CSV table of C-alpha atoms and ligand atoms in Angstrom, one decimal:
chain,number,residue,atom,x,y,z
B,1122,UNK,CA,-41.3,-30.5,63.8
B,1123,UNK,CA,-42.6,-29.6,67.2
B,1124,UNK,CA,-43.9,-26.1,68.2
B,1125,UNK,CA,-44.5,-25.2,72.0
B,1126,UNK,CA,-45.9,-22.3,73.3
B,1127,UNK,CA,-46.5,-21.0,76.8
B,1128,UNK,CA,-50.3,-19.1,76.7
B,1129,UNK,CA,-50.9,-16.6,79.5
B,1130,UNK,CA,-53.8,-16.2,80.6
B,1131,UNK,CA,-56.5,-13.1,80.6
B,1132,UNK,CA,-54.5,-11.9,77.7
B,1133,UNK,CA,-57.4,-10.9,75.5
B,1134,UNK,CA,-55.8,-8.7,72.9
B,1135,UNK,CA,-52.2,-11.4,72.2
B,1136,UNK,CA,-54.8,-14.8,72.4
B,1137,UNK,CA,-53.9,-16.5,69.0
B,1138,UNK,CA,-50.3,-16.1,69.1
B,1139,UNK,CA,-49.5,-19.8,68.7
B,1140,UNK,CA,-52.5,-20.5,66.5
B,1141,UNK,CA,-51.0,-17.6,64.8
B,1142,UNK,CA,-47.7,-18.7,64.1
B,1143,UNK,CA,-48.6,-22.6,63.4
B,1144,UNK,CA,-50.6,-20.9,60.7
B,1145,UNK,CA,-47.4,-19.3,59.1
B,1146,UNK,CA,-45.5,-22.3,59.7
B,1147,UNK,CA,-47.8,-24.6,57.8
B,1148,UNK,CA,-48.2,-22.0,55.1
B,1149,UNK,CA,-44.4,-21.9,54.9
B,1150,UNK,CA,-44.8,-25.8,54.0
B,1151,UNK,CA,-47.3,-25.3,51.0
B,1152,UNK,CA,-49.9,-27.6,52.7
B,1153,UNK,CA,-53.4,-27.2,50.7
B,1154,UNK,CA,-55.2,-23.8,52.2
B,1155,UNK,CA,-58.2,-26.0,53.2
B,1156,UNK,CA,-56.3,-28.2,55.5
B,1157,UNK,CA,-54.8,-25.2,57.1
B,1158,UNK,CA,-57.8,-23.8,58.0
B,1159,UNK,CA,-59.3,-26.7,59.4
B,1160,UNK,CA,-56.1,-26.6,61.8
B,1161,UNK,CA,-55.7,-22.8,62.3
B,1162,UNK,CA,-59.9,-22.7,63.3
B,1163,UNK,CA,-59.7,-25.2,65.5
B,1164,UNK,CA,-56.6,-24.8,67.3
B,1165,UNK,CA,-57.6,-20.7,67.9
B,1166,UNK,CA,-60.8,-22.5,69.5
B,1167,UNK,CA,-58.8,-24.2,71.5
B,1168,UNK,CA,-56.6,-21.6,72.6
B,1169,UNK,CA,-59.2,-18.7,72.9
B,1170,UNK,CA,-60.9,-21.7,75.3
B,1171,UNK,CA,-57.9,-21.9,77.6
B,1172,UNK,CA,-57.7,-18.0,78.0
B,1173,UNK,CA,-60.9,-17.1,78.3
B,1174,UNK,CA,-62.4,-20.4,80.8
B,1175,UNK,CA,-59.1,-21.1,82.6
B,1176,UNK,CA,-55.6,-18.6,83.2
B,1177,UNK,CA,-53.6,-19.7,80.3
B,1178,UNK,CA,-51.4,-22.9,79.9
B,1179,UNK,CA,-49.2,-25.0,77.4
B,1180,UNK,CA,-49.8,-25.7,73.6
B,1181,UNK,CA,-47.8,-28.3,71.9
B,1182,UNK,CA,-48.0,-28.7,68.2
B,1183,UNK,CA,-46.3,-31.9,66.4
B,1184,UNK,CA,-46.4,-31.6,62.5
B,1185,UNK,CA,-45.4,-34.6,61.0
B,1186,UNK,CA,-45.6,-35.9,57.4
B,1187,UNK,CA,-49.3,-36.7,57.2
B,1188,UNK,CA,-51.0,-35.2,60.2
B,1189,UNK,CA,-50.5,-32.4,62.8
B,1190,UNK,CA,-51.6,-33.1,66.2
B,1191,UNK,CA,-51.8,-30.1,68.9
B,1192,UNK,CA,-51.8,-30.5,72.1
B,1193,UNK,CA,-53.4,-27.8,74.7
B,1194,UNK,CA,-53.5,-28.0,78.1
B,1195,UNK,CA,-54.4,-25.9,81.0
B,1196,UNK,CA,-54.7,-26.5,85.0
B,1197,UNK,CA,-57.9,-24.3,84.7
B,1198,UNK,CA,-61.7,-25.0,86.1
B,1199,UNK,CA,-62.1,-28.2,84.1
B,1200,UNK,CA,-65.0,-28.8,82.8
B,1201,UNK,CA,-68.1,-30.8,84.7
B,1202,UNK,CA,-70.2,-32.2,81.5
B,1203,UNK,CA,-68.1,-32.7,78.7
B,1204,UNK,CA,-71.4,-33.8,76.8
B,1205,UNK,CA,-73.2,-30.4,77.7
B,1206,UNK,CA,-70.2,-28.5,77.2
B,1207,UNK,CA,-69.9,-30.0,72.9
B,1208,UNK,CA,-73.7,-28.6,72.9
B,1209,UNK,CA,-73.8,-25.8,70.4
B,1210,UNK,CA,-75.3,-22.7,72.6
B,1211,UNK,CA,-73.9,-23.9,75.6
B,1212,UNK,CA,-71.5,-20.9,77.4
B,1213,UNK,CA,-70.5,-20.0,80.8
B,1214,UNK,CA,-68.0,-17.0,79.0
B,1215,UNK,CA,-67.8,-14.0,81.3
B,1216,UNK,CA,-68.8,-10.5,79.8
B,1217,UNK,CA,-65.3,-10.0,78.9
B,1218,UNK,CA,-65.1,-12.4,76.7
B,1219,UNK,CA,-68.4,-11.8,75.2
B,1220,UNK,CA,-66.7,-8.2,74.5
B,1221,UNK,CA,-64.3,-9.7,72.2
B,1222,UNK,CA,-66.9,-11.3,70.3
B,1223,UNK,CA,-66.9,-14.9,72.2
B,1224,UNK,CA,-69.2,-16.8,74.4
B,1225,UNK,CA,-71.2,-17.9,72.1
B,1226,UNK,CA,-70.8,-21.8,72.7
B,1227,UNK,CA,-70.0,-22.6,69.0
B,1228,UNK,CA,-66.2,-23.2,69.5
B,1229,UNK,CA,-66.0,-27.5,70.5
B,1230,UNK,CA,-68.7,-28.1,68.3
B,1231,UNK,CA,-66.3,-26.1,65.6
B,1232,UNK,CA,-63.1,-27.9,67.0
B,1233,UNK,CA,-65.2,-30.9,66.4
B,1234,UNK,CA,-66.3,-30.0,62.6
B,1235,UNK,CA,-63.3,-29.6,62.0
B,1236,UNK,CA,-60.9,-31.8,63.6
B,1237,UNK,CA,-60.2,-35.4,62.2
B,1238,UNK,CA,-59.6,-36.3,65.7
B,1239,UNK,CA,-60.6,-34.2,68.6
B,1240,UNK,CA,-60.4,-35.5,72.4
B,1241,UNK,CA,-61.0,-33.7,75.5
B,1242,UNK,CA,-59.8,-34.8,78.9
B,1243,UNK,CA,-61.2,-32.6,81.4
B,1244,UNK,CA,-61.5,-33.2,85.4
B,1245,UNK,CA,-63.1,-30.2,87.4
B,1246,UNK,CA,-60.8,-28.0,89.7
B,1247,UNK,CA,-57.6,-29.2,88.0
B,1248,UNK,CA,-57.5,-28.7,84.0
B,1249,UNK,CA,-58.3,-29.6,80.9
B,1250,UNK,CA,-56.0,-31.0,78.0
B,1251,UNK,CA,-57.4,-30.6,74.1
B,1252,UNK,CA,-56.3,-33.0,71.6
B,1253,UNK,CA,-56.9,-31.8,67.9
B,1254,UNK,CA,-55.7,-34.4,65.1
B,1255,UNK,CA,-55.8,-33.3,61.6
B,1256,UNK,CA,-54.7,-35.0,58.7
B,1257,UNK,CA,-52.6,-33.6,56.0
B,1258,UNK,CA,-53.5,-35.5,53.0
B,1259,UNK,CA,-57.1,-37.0,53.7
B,1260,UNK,CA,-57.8,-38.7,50.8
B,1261,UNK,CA,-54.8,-41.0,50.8
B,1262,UNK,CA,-55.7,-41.9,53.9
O,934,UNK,CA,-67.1,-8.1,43.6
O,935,UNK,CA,-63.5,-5.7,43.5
O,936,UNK,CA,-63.2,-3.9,47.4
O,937,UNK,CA,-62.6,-0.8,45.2
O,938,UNK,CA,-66.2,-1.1,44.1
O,939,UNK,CA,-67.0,-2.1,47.9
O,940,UNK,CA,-65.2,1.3,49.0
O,941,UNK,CA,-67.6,3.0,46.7
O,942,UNK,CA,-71.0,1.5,47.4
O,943,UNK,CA,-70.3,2.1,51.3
O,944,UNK,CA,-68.7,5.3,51.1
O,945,UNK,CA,-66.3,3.8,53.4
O,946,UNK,CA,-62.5,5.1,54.3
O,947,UNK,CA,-59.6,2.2,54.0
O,948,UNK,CA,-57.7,2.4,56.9
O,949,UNK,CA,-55.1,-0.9,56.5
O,950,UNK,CA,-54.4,-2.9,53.9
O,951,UNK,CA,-54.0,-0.2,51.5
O,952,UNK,CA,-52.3,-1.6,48.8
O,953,UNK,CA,-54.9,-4.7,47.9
O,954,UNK,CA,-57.6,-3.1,46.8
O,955,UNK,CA,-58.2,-4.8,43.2
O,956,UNK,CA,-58.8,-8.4,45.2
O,957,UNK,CA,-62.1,-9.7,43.8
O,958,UNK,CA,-64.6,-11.1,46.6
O,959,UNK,CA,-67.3,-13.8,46.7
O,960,UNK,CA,-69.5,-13.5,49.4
O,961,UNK,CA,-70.6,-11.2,52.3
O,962,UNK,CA,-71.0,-11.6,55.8
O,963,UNK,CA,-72.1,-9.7,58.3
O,964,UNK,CA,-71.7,-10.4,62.3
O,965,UNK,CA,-70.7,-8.9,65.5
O,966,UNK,CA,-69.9,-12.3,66.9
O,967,UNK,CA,-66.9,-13.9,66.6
O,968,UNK,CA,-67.7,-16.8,67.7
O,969,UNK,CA,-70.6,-17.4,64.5
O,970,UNK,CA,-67.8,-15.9,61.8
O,971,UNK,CA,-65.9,-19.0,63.0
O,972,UNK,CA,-68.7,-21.6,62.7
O,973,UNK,CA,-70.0,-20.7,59.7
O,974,UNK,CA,-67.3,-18.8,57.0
O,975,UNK,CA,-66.3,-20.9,54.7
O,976,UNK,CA,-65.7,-19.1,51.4
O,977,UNK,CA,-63.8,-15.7,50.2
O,978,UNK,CA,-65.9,-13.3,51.8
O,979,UNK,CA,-65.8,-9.7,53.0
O,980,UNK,CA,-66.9,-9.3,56.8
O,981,UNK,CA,-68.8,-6.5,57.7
O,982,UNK,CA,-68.8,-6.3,61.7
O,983,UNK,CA,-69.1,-3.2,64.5
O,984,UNK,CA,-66.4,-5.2,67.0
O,985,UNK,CA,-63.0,-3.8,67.0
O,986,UNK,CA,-61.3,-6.1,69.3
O,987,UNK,CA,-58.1,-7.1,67.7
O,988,UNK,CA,-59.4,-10.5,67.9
O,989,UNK,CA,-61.5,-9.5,64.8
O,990,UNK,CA,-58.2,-9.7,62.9
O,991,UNK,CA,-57.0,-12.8,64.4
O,992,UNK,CA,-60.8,-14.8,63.3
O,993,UNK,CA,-60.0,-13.4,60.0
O,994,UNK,CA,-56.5,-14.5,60.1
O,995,UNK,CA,-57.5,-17.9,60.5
O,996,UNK,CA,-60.2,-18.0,57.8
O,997,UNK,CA,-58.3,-16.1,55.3
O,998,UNK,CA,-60.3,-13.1,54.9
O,999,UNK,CA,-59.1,-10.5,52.8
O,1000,UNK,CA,-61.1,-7.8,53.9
O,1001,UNK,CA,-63.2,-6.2,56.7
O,1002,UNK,CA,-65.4,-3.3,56.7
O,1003,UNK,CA,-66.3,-1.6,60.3
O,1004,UNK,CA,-70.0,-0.5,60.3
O,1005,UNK,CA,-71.3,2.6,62.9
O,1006,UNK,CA,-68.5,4.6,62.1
O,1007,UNK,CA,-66.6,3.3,64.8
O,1008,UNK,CA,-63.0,3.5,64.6
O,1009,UNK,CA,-60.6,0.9,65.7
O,1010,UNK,CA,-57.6,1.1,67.7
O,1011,UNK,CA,-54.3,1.3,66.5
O,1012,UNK,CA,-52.9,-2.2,67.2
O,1013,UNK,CA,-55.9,-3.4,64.8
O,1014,UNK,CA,-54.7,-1.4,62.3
O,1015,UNK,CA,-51.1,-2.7,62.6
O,1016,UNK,CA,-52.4,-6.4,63.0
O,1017,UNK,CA,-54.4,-5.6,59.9
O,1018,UNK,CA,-51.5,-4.2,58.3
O,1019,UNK,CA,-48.9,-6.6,59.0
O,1020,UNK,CA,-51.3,-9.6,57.6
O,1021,UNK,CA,-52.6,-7.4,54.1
O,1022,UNK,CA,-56.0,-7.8,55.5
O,1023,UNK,CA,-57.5,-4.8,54.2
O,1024,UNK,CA,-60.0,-2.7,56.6
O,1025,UNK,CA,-62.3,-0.3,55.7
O,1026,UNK,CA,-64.6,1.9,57.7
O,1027,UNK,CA,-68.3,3.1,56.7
O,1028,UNK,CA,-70.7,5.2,58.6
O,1029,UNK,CA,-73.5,3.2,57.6
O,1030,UNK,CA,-75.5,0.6,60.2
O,1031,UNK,CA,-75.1,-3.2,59.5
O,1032,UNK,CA,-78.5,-3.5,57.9
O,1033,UNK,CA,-77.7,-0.6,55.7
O,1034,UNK,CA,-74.6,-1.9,54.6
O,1035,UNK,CA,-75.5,-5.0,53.8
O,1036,UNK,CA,-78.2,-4.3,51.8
O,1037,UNK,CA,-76.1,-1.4,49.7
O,1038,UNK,CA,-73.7,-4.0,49.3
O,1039,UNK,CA,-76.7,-6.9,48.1
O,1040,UNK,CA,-78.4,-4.6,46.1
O,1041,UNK,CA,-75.5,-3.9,43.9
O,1042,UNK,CA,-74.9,-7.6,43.3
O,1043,UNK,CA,-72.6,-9.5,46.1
O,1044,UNK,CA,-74.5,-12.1,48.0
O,1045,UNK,CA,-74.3,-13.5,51.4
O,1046,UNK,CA,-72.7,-16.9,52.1
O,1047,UNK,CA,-75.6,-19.3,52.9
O,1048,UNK,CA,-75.2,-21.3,56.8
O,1049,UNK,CA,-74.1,-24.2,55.3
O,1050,UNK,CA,-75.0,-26.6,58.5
O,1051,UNK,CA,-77.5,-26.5,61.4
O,1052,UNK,CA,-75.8,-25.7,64.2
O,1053,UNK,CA,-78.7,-27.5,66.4
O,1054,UNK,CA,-79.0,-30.6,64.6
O,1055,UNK,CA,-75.2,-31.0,65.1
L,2361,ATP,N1,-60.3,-25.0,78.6
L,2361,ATP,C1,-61.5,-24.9,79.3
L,2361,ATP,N2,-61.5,-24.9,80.6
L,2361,ATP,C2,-62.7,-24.8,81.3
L,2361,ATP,N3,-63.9,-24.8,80.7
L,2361,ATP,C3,-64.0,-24.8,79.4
L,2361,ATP,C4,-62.8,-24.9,78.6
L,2361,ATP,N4,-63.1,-25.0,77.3
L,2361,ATP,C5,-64.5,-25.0,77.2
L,2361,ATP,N5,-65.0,-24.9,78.5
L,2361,ATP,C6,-66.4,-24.9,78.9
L,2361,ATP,O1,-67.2,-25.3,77.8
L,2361,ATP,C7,-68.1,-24.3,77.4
L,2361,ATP,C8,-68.3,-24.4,75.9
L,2361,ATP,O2,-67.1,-24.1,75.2
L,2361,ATP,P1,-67.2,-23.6,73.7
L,2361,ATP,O3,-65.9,-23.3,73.2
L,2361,ATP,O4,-68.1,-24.5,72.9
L,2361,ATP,O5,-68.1,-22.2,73.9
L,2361,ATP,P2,-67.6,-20.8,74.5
L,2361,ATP,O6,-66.1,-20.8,74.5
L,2361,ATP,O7,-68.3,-20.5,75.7
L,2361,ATP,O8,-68.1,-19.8,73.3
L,2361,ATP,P3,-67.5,-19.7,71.8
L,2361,ATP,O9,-66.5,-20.8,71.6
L,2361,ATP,O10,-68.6,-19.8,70.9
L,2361,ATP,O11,-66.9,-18.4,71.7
L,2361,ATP,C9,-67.5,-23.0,77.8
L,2361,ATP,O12,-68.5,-22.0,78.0
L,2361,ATP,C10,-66.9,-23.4,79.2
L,2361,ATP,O13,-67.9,-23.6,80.2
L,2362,MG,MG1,-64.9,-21.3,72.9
């Protein structure tokens, strides 16, 4: 099943729409409530990134039998050091975001924790596509 | 602990969520940060917090929090309260600080969830 959203951006109160209704979807599918949250925290990392660091962009979700893989991807700042930016502490969130209780640069080392796969392409000045892999069933794996 | 017995240790009002009140809960937390409720929750917690942003519900939406109590008397807006409500997410409002609700709440018995990972040695 594939799930696409369009995110706009400086939306601060509707951010977590599509995290939002992936949650519902894979509830829906009686996947185990662990592996949902490792998807729903991650991916409403993702997407509170791309709308509080760049203006919004696209979020494609694939749920297939034994993994879901999202897709997000914005034509935003970029970001410069990758490395840095994974640091836990690391922020460059504005005050606005900080007022919605962000900007604390936890959210890619969540993404990260919890995130089978997690890959970041980011070039500065023209966007940054998150990939966040998670697998359904981990110990058959 | 039940959030009835929650509603009567803080003294607190429930504004959303009305009809869950005999859910049992594990843990406590208490942060104003979004960000750290996400790094760190883990277990079946109630989170005591002085942010009303909506995004409040949506951190707890994704964690599967039951229940929220707002510290400070501060009073949140009414899309919070429908967000709240359309989830069953059960919010509560106390005039009590952070501290002092924390430790009403510890004192009677319910515990805080332990940081289960350094976030520097990451
Ligand atoms: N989509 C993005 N576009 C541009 N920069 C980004 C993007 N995502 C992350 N960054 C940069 O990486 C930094 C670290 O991101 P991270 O999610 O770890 O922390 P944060 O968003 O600042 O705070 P928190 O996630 O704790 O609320 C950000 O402050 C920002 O500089
Ligand atoms: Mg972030």
């Amino acid at each position: 099943m594939n799930l696409h959203f369009d995110v706009e951006g400086g939306e601060f109160i509707s951010a977590g729409v599509a995290s939002s209704k992936v949650k519902k979807v894979l509830k829906q599918l009686a996947i185990q409530p662990e592996i949902i949250r490792k998807i729903s925290v991650a991916m409403y990392e993702a997407e509170i990134n791309m709308v509080i660091h760049a203006h919004g962009g696209v979020i494609d979700a694939e749920i297939m039998p034994d993994h879901v893989h999202v897709v997000l991807k914005d034509e935003g700042p970029g970001i410069e050091n990758i490395e840095l930016a994974m640091k836990a502490g690391y922020s460059t969130a504005s005050r606005l975001a900080r007022e919605m209780g962000f900007g604390a640069g936890m959210g890619l080392a969540n993404m990260k924790r919890y995130a089978d796969i997690l890959q970041i392409e980011s070039e500065p000045g023209k966007g940054t596509t998150v990939e966040i892999t998670v697998k359904l069933y981990p110990e058959q794996a | 602990m039940h959030l009835t017995q929650i509603k009567e240790i803080l003294d607190a009002q429930v504004i959303a969520g009305k009809g869950d009140m005999n859910q049992e809960i594990d843990f406590g937390y208490g942060c104003d940060l979004m960000s750290d409720v996400l790094a760190y929750v883990q277990n079946n917690i109630v989170l005591l917090t002085g942010l009303v942003h909506p995004q409040v519900i949506r951190t707890a939406e994704m964690l599967d929090i039951k229940a929220i109590v707002i510290v400070r008397g501060k009073e949140p807006g009414s899309d919070l309260i429908e967000m709240a409500n359309r989830r069953d997410i059960v919010i509560m409002t106390t005039k009590h600080s952070l501290f002092t609700a924390s430790g009403l709440l510890f004192k009677n018995g319910l515990i805080g969830e332990e940081i289960a990972h350094n976030e520097l040695t990451f």
